[in-house]
mmCIF file of C-alpha atoms in Angstrom:
data_model
loop_
_atom_site.group_PDB
_atom_site.id
_atom_site.type_symbol
_atom_site.label_atom_id
_atom_site.label_comp_id
_atom_site.label_asym_id
_atom_site.label_seq_id
_atom_site.Cartn_x
_atom_site.Cartn_y
_atom_site.Cartn_z
ATOM 1 C CA UNK D 1 -39.166 -76.620 -116.171
ATOM 2 C CA UNK D 2 -42.596 -78.261 -116.144
ATOM 3 C CA UNK D 3 -45.302 -75.643 -116.622
ATOM 4 C CA UNK D 4 -47.832 -77.609 -114.548
ATOM 5 C CA UNK D 5 -45.429 -78.146 -111.656
ATOM 6 C CA UNK D 6 -46.875 -77.745 -108.138
ATOM 7 C CA UNK D 7 -43.698 -75.816 -107.267
ATOM 8 C CA UNK D 8 -44.571 -72.902 -109.564
ATOM 9 C CA UNK D 9 -46.618 -70.324 -107.684
ATOM 10 C CA UNK D 10 -48.974 -69.915 -110.643
ATOM 11 C CA UNK D 11 -50.232 -73.483 -110.126
ATOM 12 C CA UNK D 12 -52.105 -73.185 -106.851
ATOM 13 C CA UNK D 13 -54.402 -76.195 -107.356
ATOM 14 C CA UNK D 14 -51.457 -78.475 -108.164
ATOM 15 C CA UNK D 15 -49.615 -77.109 -105.123
ATOM 16 C CA UNK D 16 -52.552 -77.769 -102.802
ATOM 17 C CA UNK D 17 -52.773 -81.345 -104.085
ATOM 18 C CA UNK D 18 -49.038 -81.889 -103.535
ATOM 19 C CA UNK D 19 -49.149 -80.251 -100.109
ATOM 20 C CA UNK D 20 -52.021 -82.487 -98.995
ATOM 21 C CA UNK D 21 -50.115 -85.577 -100.145
ATOM 22 C CA UNK D 22 -46.865 -84.379 -98.527
ATOM 23 C CA UNK D 23 -48.422 -83.742 -95.138
ATOM 24 C CA UNK D 24 -50.247 -87.071 -95.181
ATOM 25 C CA UNK D 25 -46.913 -88.866 -95.697
ATOM 26 C CA UNK D 26 -45.137 -87.333 -92.707
ATOM 27 C CA UNK D 27 -44.100 -89.960 -90.125
ATOM 28 C CA UNK D 28 -44.789 -89.406 -86.457
ATOM 29 C CA UNK D 29 -42.048 -87.288 -84.867
ATOM 30 C CA UNK D 30 -40.927 -90.109 -82.597
ATOM 31 C CA UNK D 31 -40.280 -92.423 -85.560
ATOM 32 C CA UNK D 32 -38.270 -89.995 -87.714
ATOM 33 C CA UNK D 33 -34.996 -90.852 -85.983
ATOM 34 C CA UNK D 34 -35.613 -94.611 -86.083
ATOM 35 C CA UNK D 35 -33.065 -96.035 -88.538
ATOM 36 C CA UNK D 36 -33.650 -98.654 -91.203
ATOM 37 C CA UNK D 37 -31.462 -101.633 -90.293
ATOM 38 C CA UNK D 38 -29.293 -102.821 -93.196
ATOM 39 C CA UNK D 39 -27.844 -106.338 -93.093
ATOM 40 C CA UNK D 40 -25.547 -106.248 -96.138
ATOM 41 C CA UNK D 41 -25.020 -102.809 -97.724
ATOM 42 C CA UNK D 42 -23.586 -104.418 -100.877
ATOM 43 C CA UNK D 43 -26.773 -106.449 -101.413
ATOM 44 C CA UNK D 44 -29.878 -104.728 -100.068
ATOM 45 C CA UNK D 45 -32.987 -106.830 -99.673
ATOM 46 C CA UNK D 46 -36.220 -105.737 -101.315
ATOM 47 C CA UNK D 47 -37.715 -104.920 -97.921
ATOM 48 C CA UNK D 48 -34.719 -102.720 -97.082
ATOM 49 C CA UNK D 49 -34.966 -100.933 -100.426
ATOM 50 C CA UNK D 50 -38.699 -100.406 -99.940
ATOM 51 C CA UNK D 51 -38.239 -99.080 -96.394
ATOM 52 C CA UNK D 52 -35.544 -96.615 -97.472
ATOM 53 C CA UNK D 53 -37.511 -95.371 -100.475
ATOM 54 C CA UNK D 54 -40.740 -95.031 -98.526
ATOM 55 C CA UNK D 55 -39.114 -92.822 -95.881
ATOM 56 C CA UNK D 56 -37.174 -90.749 -98.418
ATOM 57 C CA UNK D 57 -40.284 -90.270 -100.538
ATOM 58 C CA UNK D 58 -41.998 -88.742 -97.499
ATOM 59 C CA UNK D 59 -39.153 -86.756 -95.922
ATOM 60 C CA UNK D 60 -36.281 -86.706 -98.476
ATOM 61 C CA UNK D 61 -33.933 -88.367 -95.969
ATOM 62 C CA UNK D 62 -33.612 -91.495 -93.847
ATOM 63 C CA UNK D 63 -31.297 -92.786 -91.147
ATOM 64 C CA UNK D 64 -29.822 -96.252 -91.518
ATOM 65 C CA UNK D 65 -27.877 -98.544 -89.221
ATOM 66 C CA UNK D 66 -25.646 -101.415 -90.285
ATOM 67 C CA UNK D 67 -26.177 -104.720 -88.541
ATOM 68 C CA UNK D 68 -22.398 -105.218 -88.834
ATOM 69 C CA UNK D 69 -20.847 -101.763 -88.474
ATOM 70 C CA UNK D 70 -17.507 -102.633 -90.105
ATOM 71 C CA UNK D 71 -19.026 -103.641 -93.461
ATOM 72 C CA UNK D 72 -19.181 -100.173 -95.051
ATOM 73 C CA UNK D 73 -15.837 -99.078 -96.477
ATOM 74 C CA UNK D 74 -15.473 -96.463 -99.222
ATOM 75 C CA UNK D 75 -15.908 -98.907 -102.091
ATOM 76 C CA UNK D 76 -18.929 -100.553 -100.496
ATOM 77 C CA UNK D 77 -20.490 -97.123 -100.029
ATOM 78 C CA UNK D 78 -20.605 -96.799 -103.813
ATOM 79 C CA UNK D 79 -22.204 -100.249 -104.149
ATOM 80 C CA UNK D 80 -24.748 -99.369 -101.468
ATOM 81 C CA UNK D 81 -25.631 -96.061 -103.126
ATOM 82 C CA UNK D 82 -25.813 -97.534 -106.618
ATOM 83 C CA UNK D 83 -28.693 -99.805 -105.583
ATOM 84 C CA UNK D 84 -30.640 -96.663 -104.699
ATOM 85 C CA UNK D 85 -29.988 -95.009 -108.048
ATOM 86 C CA UNK D 86 -27.066 -92.902 -106.789
ATOM 87 C CA UNK D 87 -24.479 -93.628 -109.473
ATOM 88 C CA UNK D 88 -22.981 -90.355 -110.715
ATOM 89 C CA UNK D 89 -20.470 -89.729 -107.940
ATOM 90 C CA UNK D 90 -19.354 -86.113 -107.526
ATOM 91 C CA UNK D 91 -15.629 -86.236 -106.757
ATOM 92 C CA UNK D 92 -14.259 -82.958 -105.379
ATOM 93 C CA UNK D 93 -10.962 -81.365 -104.423
ATOM 94 C CA UNK D 94 -10.906 -83.014 -100.995
ATOM 95 C CA UNK D 95 -12.279 -86.464 -101.851
ATOM 96 C CA UNK D 96 -10.205 -89.627 -101.730
ATOM 97 C CA UNK D 97 -9.112 -91.581 -104.806
ATOM 98 C CA UNK D 98 -12.364 -93.533 -104.511
ATOM 99 C CA UNK D 99 -14.360 -90.315 -104.956
ATOM 100 C CA UNK D 100 -15.674 -90.625 -101.394
ATOM 101 C CA UNK D 101 -14.604 -87.956 -98.889
ATOM 102 C CA UNK D 102 -13.198 -88.825 -95.461
ATOM 103 C CA UNK D 103 -14.592 -86.055 -93.225
ATOM 104 C CA UNK D 104 -12.264 -85.555 -90.271
ATOM 105 C CA UNK D 105 -9.960 -82.919 -88.839
ATOM 106 C CA UNK D 106 -7.112 -82.407 -91.291
ATOM 107 C CA UNK D 107 -4.129 -80.094 -91.452
ATOM 108 C CA UNK D 108 -4.829 -77.585 -94.227
ATOM 109 C CA UNK D 109 -2.831 -74.887 -95.955
ATOM 110 C CA UNK D 110 -4.348 -71.441 -96.468
ATOM 111 C CA UNK D 111 -8.040 -70.848 -95.753
ATOM 112 C CA UNK D 112 -9.367 -74.023 -94.109
ATOM 113 C CA UNK D 113 -12.360 -75.916 -95.465
ATOM 114 C CA UNK D 114 -14.705 -75.987 -92.475
ATOM 115 C CA UNK D 115 -15.875 -79.639 -92.863
ATOM 116 C CA UNK D 116 -12.265 -80.653 -92.187
ATOM 117 C CA UNK D 117 -12.121 -78.723 -88.912
ATOM 118 C CA UNK D 118 -13.908 -79.293 -85.606
ATOM 119 C CA UNK D 119 -15.921 -76.093 -85.995
ATOM 120 C CA UNK D 120 -19.673 -75.811 -86.257
ATOM 121 C CA UNK D 121 -21.113 -75.937 -89.780
ATOM 122 C CA UNK D 122 -24.157 -73.750 -90.377
ATOM 123 C CA UNK D 123 -27.254 -74.721 -92.356
ATOM 124 C CA UNK D 124 -26.567 -75.616 -95.971
ATOM 125 C CA UNK D 125 -27.204 -78.053 -98.765
ATOM 126 C CA UNK D 126 -24.159 -79.768 -100.237
ATOM 127 C CA UNK D 127 -22.596 -78.352 -103.387
ATOM 128 C CA UNK D 128 -24.315 -74.969 -103.040
ATOM 129 C CA UNK D 129 -21.193 -73.487 -104.667
ATOM 130 C CA UNK D 130 -21.440 -75.773 -107.728
ATOM 131 C CA UNK D 131 -22.503 -74.525 -111.135
ATOM 132 C CA UNK D 132 -26.121 -75.034 -112.178
ATOM 133 C CA UNK D 133 -25.293 -78.082 -114.313
ATOM 134 C CA UNK D 134 -23.232 -79.706 -111.527
ATOM 135 C CA UNK D 135 -25.722 -79.653 -108.666
ATOM 136 C CA UNK D 136 -25.712 -82.262 -105.901
ATOM 137 C CA UNK D 137 -29.049 -84.068 -105.693
ATOM 138 C CA UNK D 138 -28.207 -87.055 -103.484
ATOM 139 C CA UNK D 139 -25.859 -87.706 -100.584
ATOM 140 C CA UNK D 140 -24.794 -90.518 -98.281
ATOM 141 C CA UNK D 141 -23.099 -89.754 -94.960
ATOM 142 C CA UNK D 142 -21.751 -92.587 -92.791
ATOM 143 C CA UNK D 143 -20.302 -92.437 -89.283
ATOM 144 C CA UNK D 144 -17.139 -94.507 -88.769
ATOM 145 C CA UNK D 145 -16.097 -92.895 -85.463
ATOM 146 C CA UNK D 146 -17.610 -90.163 -83.312
ATOM 147 C CA UNK D 147 -15.714 -87.485 -81.411
ATOM 148 C CA UNK D 148 -15.272 -87.491 -77.648
ATOM 149 C CA UNK D 149 -17.749 -84.596 -77.419
ATOM 150 C CA UNK D 150 -20.191 -82.925 -79.807
ATOM 151 C CA UNK D 151 -20.590 -83.397 -83.536
ATOM 152 C CA UNK D 152 -24.360 -83.933 -83.651
ATOM 153 C CA UNK D 153 -26.262 -83.194 -86.862
ATOM 154 C CA UNK D 154 -29.529 -81.390 -87.577
ATOM 155 C CA UNK D 155 -31.589 -82.343 -90.626
ATOM 156 C CA UNK D 156 -34.535 -80.675 -92.313
ATOM 157 C CA UNK D 157 -36.578 -81.528 -95.393
ATOM 158 C CA UNK D 158 -36.205 -78.584 -97.795
ATOM 159 C CA UNK D 159 -39.704 -79.230 -99.156
ATOM 160 C CA UNK D 160 -41.193 -78.362 -95.759
ATOM 161 C CA UNK D 161 -39.265 -75.090 -95.710
ATOM 162 C CA UNK D 162 -40.554 -74.341 -99.211
ATOM 163 C CA UNK D 163 -44.086 -75.039 -97.963
ATOM 164 C CA UNK D 164 -43.737 -72.706 -94.982
ATOM 165 C CA UNK D 165 -42.418 -69.877 -97.137
ATOM 166 C CA UNK D 166 -45.029 -70.321 -99.868
ATOM 167 C CA UNK D 167 -47.934 -70.468 -97.436
ATOM 168 C CA UNK D 168 -46.710 -67.263 -95.836
ATOM 169 C CA UNK D 169 -46.078 -65.365 -99.084
ATOM 170 C CA UNK D 170 -45.636 -66.879 -102.573
ATOM 171 C CA UNK D 171 -43.684 -63.772 -103.600
ATOM 172 C CA UNK D 172 -40.767 -65.083 -101.554
ATOM 173 C CA UNK D 173 -40.762 -68.298 -103.587
ATOM 174 C CA UNK D 174 -40.711 -66.353 -106.859
ATOM 175 C CA UNK D 175 -37.760 -64.320 -105.567
ATOM 176 C CA UNK D 176 -35.858 -67.429 -104.471
ATOM 177 C CA UNK D 177 -36.455 -69.047 -107.873
ATOM 178 C CA UNK D 178 -34.930 -66.098 -109.730
ATOM 179 C CA UNK D 179 -31.844 -67.212 -111.692
ATOM 180 C CA UNK D 180 -29.783 -64.492 -109.962
ATOM 181 C CA UNK D 181 -31.123 -64.994 -106.446
ATOM 182 C CA UNK D 182 -27.870 -66.118 -104.829
ATOM 183 C CA UNK D 183 -24.208 -65.765 -105.786
ATOM 184 C CA UNK D 184 -21.321 -67.685 -104.256
ATOM 185 C CA UNK D 185 -18.067 -65.728 -104.687
ATOM 186 C CA UNK D 186 -15.092 -67.299 -106.417
ATOM 187 C CA UNK D 187 -12.801 -69.608 -104.459
ATOM 188 C CA UNK D 188 -9.278 -68.188 -104.678
ATOM 189 C CA UNK D 189 -6.293 -69.877 -103.054
ATOM 190 C CA UNK D 190 -2.814 -68.327 -103.140
ATOM 191 C CA UNK D 191 -3.910 -66.019 -105.932
ATOM 192 C CA UNK D 192 -5.241 -68.880 -108.059
ATOM 193 C CA UNK D 193 -8.951 -69.128 -108.894
ATOM 194 C CA UNK D 194 -10.020 -72.653 -107.948
ATOM 195 C CA UNK D 195 -13.664 -71.994 -108.748
ATOM 196 C CA UNK D 196 -15.353 -68.950 -110.366
ATOM 197 C CA UNK D 197 -18.391 -67.057 -109.048
ATOM 198 C CA UNK D 198 -21.571 -69.122 -109.290
ATOM 199 C CA UNK D 199 -24.970 -67.459 -109.492
ATOM 200 C CA UNK D 200 -28.305 -69.274 -109.480
ATOM 201 C CA UNK D 201 -31.646 -69.810 -107.784
ATOM 202 C CA UNK D 202 -32.217 -71.127 -104.268
ATOM 203 C CA UNK D 203 -35.229 -73.224 -105.274
ATOM 204 C CA UNK D 204 -35.366 -74.846 -108.692
ATOM 205 C CA UNK D 205 -37.285 -77.603 -110.428
ATOM 206 C CA UNK D 206 -35.246 -80.465 -111.820
ATOM 207 C CA UNK D 207 -35.753 -82.116 -115.186
ATOM 208 C CA UNK D 208 -37.535 -84.918 -113.291
ATOM 209 C CA UNK D 209 -40.015 -82.405 -111.830
ATOM 210 C CA UNK D 210 -38.725 -82.573 -108.257
ATOM 211 C CA UNK D 211 -37.882 -79.583 -106.091
ATOM 212 C CA UNK D 212 -34.195 -78.831 -105.482
ATOM 213 C CA UNK D 213 -32.661 -76.385 -103.012
ATOM 214 C CA UNK D 214 -29.249 -74.688 -103.153
ATOM 215 C CA UNK D 215 -28.471 -72.798 -99.955
ATOM 216 C CA UNK D 216 -25.925 -71.758 -97.367
ATOM 217 C CA UNK D 217 -26.525 -69.707 -94.226
ATOM 218 C CA UNK D 218 -22.893 -68.578 -94.141
ATOM 219 C CA UNK D 219 -23.023 -64.807 -94.549
ATOM 220 C CA UNK D 220 -19.383 -64.584 -95.700
ATOM 221 C CA UNK D 221 -20.059 -66.877 -98.664
ATOM 222 C CA UNK D 222 -23.267 -65.372 -99.963
ATOM 223 C CA UNK D 223 -24.260 -62.407 -102.102
ATOM 224 C CA UNK D 224 -28.029 -62.062 -102.362
ATOM 225 C CA UNK D 225 -29.779 -60.363 -105.273
ATOM 226 C CA UNK D 226 -30.297 -56.707 -104.462
ATOM 227 C CA UNK D 227 -34.075 -56.467 -104.380
ATOM 228 C CA UNK D 228 -36.517 -56.239 -101.495
ATOM 229 C CA UNK D 229 -38.299 -59.577 -102.030
ATOM 230 C CA UNK D 230 -35.061 -61.589 -102.196
ATOM 231 C CA UNK D 231 -33.605 -59.869 -99.140
ATOM 232 C CA UNK D 232 -36.832 -60.463 -97.211
ATOM 233 C CA UNK D 233 -36.978 -64.115 -98.264
ATOM 234 C CA UNK D 234 -33.339 -64.722 -97.284
ATOM 235 C CA UNK D 235 -33.933 -63.190 -93.856
ATOM 236 C CA UNK D 236 -37.123 -65.188 -93.387
ATOM 237 C CA UNK D 237 -35.322 -68.485 -94.062
ATOM 238 C CA UNK D 238 -32.962 -67.740 -91.180
ATOM 239 C CA UNK D 239 -35.838 -66.744 -88.898
ATOM 240 C CA UNK D 240 -37.761 -69.926 -89.663
ATOM 241 C CA UNK D 241 -34.769 -72.195 -89.138
ATOM 242 C CA UNK D 242 -34.082 -70.575 -85.768
ATOM 243 C CA UNK D 243 -37.724 -70.643 -84.703
ATOM 244 C CA UNK D 244 -39.601 -73.228 -82.687
ATOM 245 C CA UNK D 245 -42.030 -73.987 -85.537
ATOM 246 C CA UNK D 246 -39.296 -75.262 -87.821
ATOM 247 C CA UNK D 247 -39.394 -79.110 -87.821
ATOM 248 C CA UNK D 248 -35.745 -80.013 -87.225
ATOM 249 C CA UNK D 249 -34.436 -83.473 -86.375
ATOM 250 C CA UNK D 250 -31.403 -83.435 -84.071
ATOM 251 C CA UNK D 251 -29.397 -86.661 -84.126
ATOM 252 C CA UNK D 252 -26.012 -87.750 -82.816
ATOM 253 C CA UNK D 253 -24.954 -90.488 -85.211
ATOM 254 C CA UNK D 254 -23.225 -93.453 -83.654
ATOM 255 C CA UNK D 255 -20.564 -95.557 -85.410
ATOM 256 C CA UNK D 256 -22.359 -97.804 -87.876
ATOM 257 C CA UNK D 257 -25.121 -95.253 -88.556
ATOM 258 C CA UNK D 258 -25.618 -92.992 -91.523
ATOM 259 C CA UNK D 259 -27.949 -90.765 -93.512
ATOM 260 C CA UNK D 260 -29.112 -91.113 -97.116
ATOM 261 C CA UNK D 261 -30.905 -88.093 -98.523
ATOM 262 C CA UNK D 262 -31.977 -86.018 -101.492
ATOM 263 C CA UNK D 263 -29.546 -83.289 -100.341
ATOM 264 C CA UNK D 264 -31.722 -81.891 -97.592
ATOM 265 C CA UNK D 265 -30.772 -78.963 -95.384
ATOM 266 C CA UNK D 266 -28.337 -79.988 -92.662
ATOM 267 C CA UNK D 267 -25.867 -78.571 -90.148
ATOM 268 C CA UNK D 268 -23.275 -79.840 -87.641
ATOM 269 C CA UNK D 269 -22.412 -78.936 -84.078
ATOM 270 C CA UNK D 270 -18.811 -78.210 -83.148
ATOM 271 C CA UNK D 271 -16.951 -81.159 -81.626
ATOM 272 C CA UNK D 272 -13.843 -82.118 -79.675
ATOM 273 C CA UNK D 273 -11.764 -85.146 -80.604
ATOM 274 C CA UNK D 274 -10.293 -87.272 -77.854
ATOM 275 C CA UNK D 275 -6.766 -88.591 -77.574
ATOM 276 C CA UNK D 276 -7.761 -92.187 -78.301
ATOM 277 C CA UNK D 277 -8.079 -93.076 -82.002
ATOM 278 C CA UNK D 278 -11.647 -94.328 -81.503
ATOM 279 C CA UNK D 279 -12.617 -90.838 -80.230
ATOM 280 C CA UNK D 280 -11.404 -88.977 -83.336
ATOM 281 C CA UNK D 281 -14.401 -88.193 -85.505
ATOM 282 C CA UNK D 282 -14.458 -89.767 -88.985
ATOM 283 C CA UNK D 283 -17.368 -89.773 -91.406
ATOM 284 C CA UNK D 284 -17.474 -90.908 -95.023
ATOM 285 C CA UNK D 285 -19.410 -88.696 -97.419
ATOM 286 C CA UNK D 286 -20.466 -89.512 -100.972
ATOM 287 C CA UNK D 287 -22.225 -86.893 -103.076
ATOM 288 C CA UNK D 288 -24.092 -87.575 -106.290
ATOM 289 C CA UNK D 289 -25.578 -85.842 -109.312
ATOM 290 C CA UNK D 290 -28.602 -88.124 -108.863
ATOM 291 C CA UNK D 291 -31.616 -88.194 -106.571
ATOM 292 C CA UNK D 292 -32.512 -91.413 -104.826
ATOM 293 C CA UNK D 293 -34.536 -93.349 -107.402
ATOM 294 C CA UNK D 294 -38.330 -93.654 -107.068
ATOM 295 C CA UNK D 295 -38.582 -91.067 -104.286
ATOM 296 C CA UNK D 296 -40.244 -88.164 -106.104
ATOM 297 C CA UNK D 297 -43.836 -87.108 -105.511
ATOM 298 C CA UNK D 298 -44.595 -88.565 -108.977
ATOM 299 C CA UNK D 299 -43.928 -92.012 -107.469
ATOM 300 C CA UNK D 300 -46.743 -91.682 -104.918
#
């Protein structure tokens, strides 16, 4: 952890400098949902790379749209991501052989994994249940087909949430940075432990100096540290995300569109698939142990 980091509450001058820079970078609200058009995802042009990095540097996420929507299969996703510095693919239990996950409604045994149902998914960052040395820092989500109804996504830059909490009361940030702030219970299927309990902070500072967030709003999956500041901070996160002042982007991705991000907060509406194959929701998701290269505040 860098002792002069703006994300440590002891460093108020550094924080104020970062905050000023961060707010100056924010795009106008009407442009946030304007996608960067990508001509060939396997060979990004310099202008496309620059446009993606510039937006991610400011907001930690960006929408993209393929000029030819059928050019992004699972293998090409990895080529696309690699050009942005996303190379350490995080394969998981439900991913395909390629390491990329096909997110759609699937028949599941035992307790279902919610991403593979049509149910709503509450606010979270990906891999919140991973161990501290296996965190997800970057993600690419691509829409192949949308459902007949529903399935929109909300996105929110975790750095803005950090800012709102810190400006209100820095004690909440200290509580959320405690190494025992949040515990995800073990994943047990048919009496077999698939994954042990994982305990760690909500906000942390990566080796590269950037702010990382690990979070889920699902009350059944979370055990918060039993102290007043942590409990108050956890409740305040929910209040802010449900309040009108919280800057959320709501977007219904169309086939050929996607999101690249530094694992920002996101959620999904419930949806209903249609009978026709083209109305059965399918997204590809690739998760990485890397951030998007050259998008930290140090690169300003």
